[in-house]
Amino acid sequence: MKTNMLRSLLLNFTVAAALLVPAVLTLPAHAGPVLPTVGPESDYDKVTCGYLKVYSRTEQTQWGENTYYNVHTAYWIYNTSGKRIKTVANHDSIIDESPEKVALTPGNYVVRAWSDDDGLVTVPVIVKLAQTTTVHLESGSAETSGHVTVGNLTKN
């Protein structure tokens, strides 16, 4: 009788362990709350614009004592009919040396910006879906990116 009782208890324990072990192993191990996913959105099929980046003439600004920054000057974007559609400051602050990346509907535009070598210039540009058109108006710029590089007026 003790043997039957022991077998029954052992059988019940084995069944309970077989049911509990998979449930415990599938529970996530957390050290705290789960935060939202970090990273860029991957909705490439929903992209509806292209981008424009203009390396216009830079002007030196001073921030603090003996600290100088070369920020890109503002420029203007026009449609092909000559109507101004956007004025771009081309920097976020007086210490921001990176030109602003502007989202635009794909199409043809005209940019009026200050060049290091030629003063105020007019540059026709093409903006394509999900691509960045880059215009370089800095002295001696040999960099090419996107569709248009201006400096030597080289078009890709």
Coordinates of C-alpha atoms in Angstrom, one line a residue:
M1 CA 0.0 0.0 0.0
K2 CA 2.9 2.4 0.8
T3 CA 4.4 1.5 -2.6
N4 CA 1.1 2.4 -4.4
M5 CA 0.8 5.6 -2.5
L6 CA 4.4 6.5 -3.3
R7 CA 3.9 5.7 -7.0
S8 CA 0.8 7.8 -7.1
L9 CA 2.5 10.7 -5.4
L10 CA 5.5 10.4 -7.8
L11 CA 3.3 10.2 -10.8
N12 CA 1.4 13.3 -9.7
F13 CA 4.6 15.2 -9.1
T14 CA 5.9 14.1 -12.6
V15 CA 2.7 15.3 -14.3
A16 CA 2.8 18.6 -12.4
A17 CA 6.5 19.1 -13.3
A18 CA 5.9 18.3 -17.0
L19 CA 3.1 20.9 -17.1
L20 CA 4.9 23.6 -15.1
V21 CA 8.4 23.5 -16.6
P22 CA 7.5 24.6 -20.2
A23 CA 5.3 27.3 -18.8
V24 CA 8.1 28.7 -16.6
L25 CA 10.7 28.4 -19.4
T26 CA 8.5 30.5 -21.8
L27 CA 8.0 33.4 -19.5
P28 CA 10.2 36.4 -20.4
A29 CA 12.9 37.3 -18.0
H30 CA 12.5 41.1 -17.2
A31 CA 14.5 43.3 -15.0
G32 CA 11.9 46.0 -15.2
P33 CA 9.4 47.5 -17.5
V34 CA 9.6 46.8 -21.3
L35 CA 10.3 50.1 -23.2
P36 CA 9.1 50.9 -26.7
T37 CA 11.3 49.8 -29.7
V38 CA 14.0 52.3 -30.6
G39 CA 15.2 52.9 -34.2
P40 CA 14.0 54.4 -37.5
E41 CA 10.7 53.5 -38.9
S42 CA 10.9 51.0 -41.7
D43 CA 7.9 52.1 -43.7
Y44 CA 9.9 52.6 -47.0
D45 CA 6.8 51.9 -49.0
K46 CA 5.1 54.9 -47.5
V47 CA 7.8 57.4 -48.4
T48 CA 6.3 60.3 -50.2
C49 CA 9.2 62.8 -50.5
G50 CA 12.8 63.3 -51.5
Y51 CA 15.4 65.5 -49.8
L52 CA 17.5 68.5 -50.7
K53 CA 20.7 69.5 -48.9
V54 CA 22.5 72.7 -50.0
Y55 CA 26.1 73.5 -48.9
S56 CA 25.8 77.2 -49.3
R57 CA 28.4 79.8 -48.5
T58 CA 29.4 79.8 -44.8
E59 CA 29.7 82.7 -42.4
Q60 CA 31.8 82.7 -39.3
T61 CA 29.9 83.2 -36.0
Q62 CA 31.4 83.5 -32.5
W63 CA 30.1 81.7 -29.5
G64 CA 31.9 82.4 -26.3
E65 CA 35.5 83.5 -26.1
N66 CA 37.7 82.4 -29.0
T67 CA 35.2 79.8 -30.3
Y68 CA 34.1 80.2 -33.9
Y69 CA 31.7 78.3 -36.1
N70 CA 31.1 78.4 -39.8
V71 CA 27.4 78.2 -40.4
H72 CA 25.7 77.8 -43.8
T73 CA 23.8 80.8 -45.1
A74 CA 20.1 80.8 -45.8
Y75 CA 18.7 80.0 -49.3
W76 CA 15.4 80.0 -51.1
I77 CA 13.5 77.3 -53.0
Y78 CA 11.2 78.1 -55.9
N79 CA 9.0 76.0 -58.1
T80 CA 9.6 76.0 -61.9
S81 CA 7.0 78.8 -62.3
G82 CA 9.2 81.1 -60.2
K83 CA 7.0 81.1 -57.0
R84 CA 9.0 81.0 -53.8
I85 CA 7.9 77.9 -51.8
K86 CA 10.4 77.8 -49.0
T87 CA 13.0 79.8 -47.2
V88 CA 15.6 77.6 -45.6
A89 CA 17.7 79.0 -42.6
N90 CA 20.2 76.1 -43.4
H91 CA 21.3 75.7 -39.7
D92 CA 19.6 75.1 -36.4
S93 CA 21.7 77.5 -34.3
I94 CA 24.8 79.8 -34.4
I95 CA 27.0 76.7 -33.7
D96 CA 25.4 74.3 -36.2
E97 CA 27.8 73.8 -39.1
S98 CA 25.7 71.2 -40.9
P99 CA 23.3 72.2 -43.7
E100 CA 19.7 71.5 -43.2
K101 CA 18.1 68.5 -44.9
V102 CA 14.8 69.6 -46.4
A103 CA 11.9 67.2 -47.4
L104 CA 10.3 68.1 -50.7
T105 CA 7.8 66.5 -53.0
P106 CA 9.6 64.9 -55.9
G107 CA 10.0 67.2 -58.9
N108 CA 11.9 70.1 -60.4
Y109 CA 12.9 73.1 -58.3
V110 CA 15.1 76.2 -58.5
V111 CA 17.5 77.1 -55.6
R112 CA 18.9 80.6 -55.1
A113 CA 21.8 80.5 -52.7
W114 CA 25.0 82.2 -51.9
S115 CA 28.1 80.6 -53.4
D116 CA 31.7 81.1 -52.1
D117 CA 33.0 81.9 -55.6
D118 CA 30.1 83.4 -57.6
G119 CA 27.9 85.3 -55.1
L120 CA 24.2 84.7 -55.4
V121 CA 23.6 81.8 -57.8
T122 CA 20.5 80.1 -59.3
V123 CA 20.7 76.3 -59.5
P124 CA 18.0 74.1 -61.1
V125 CA 17.6 70.9 -59.1
I126 CA 15.7 67.6 -59.4
V127 CA 14.4 65.9 -56.3
K128 CA 13.6 62.2 -56.6
L129 CA 11.5 60.0 -54.3
A130 CA 13.5 58.8 -51.3
Q131 CA 16.7 60.2 -52.5
T132 CA 18.8 63.2 -51.4
T133 CA 19.9 65.8 -53.9
T134 CA 23.0 67.6 -52.7
V135 CA 24.3 71.0 -54.0
H136 CA 27.8 72.1 -53.1
L137 CA 28.5 75.8 -53.4
E138 CA 31.6 75.9 -51.3
S139 CA 35.0 76.9 -52.8
G140 CA 37.0 74.0 -54.2
S141 CA 34.3 71.4 -53.4
A142 CA 35.1 68.1 -55.1
E143 CA 32.5 66.1 -53.3
T144 CA 29.7 64.6 -55.3
S145 CA 26.5 63.2 -53.8
G146 CA 23.0 62.8 -55.1
H147 CA 22.2 64.3 -58.5
V148 CA 23.9 67.7 -58.7
T149 CA 27.2 69.0 -57.5
V150 CA 27.8 72.7 -58.0
G151 CA 31.1 74.3 -57.6
N152 CA 32.5 73.2 -60.9
L153 CA 28.9 72.9 -62.2
T154 CA 29.2 69.2 -62.6
K155 CA 25.9 67.3 -63.1
N156 CA 25.5 63.5 -62.6

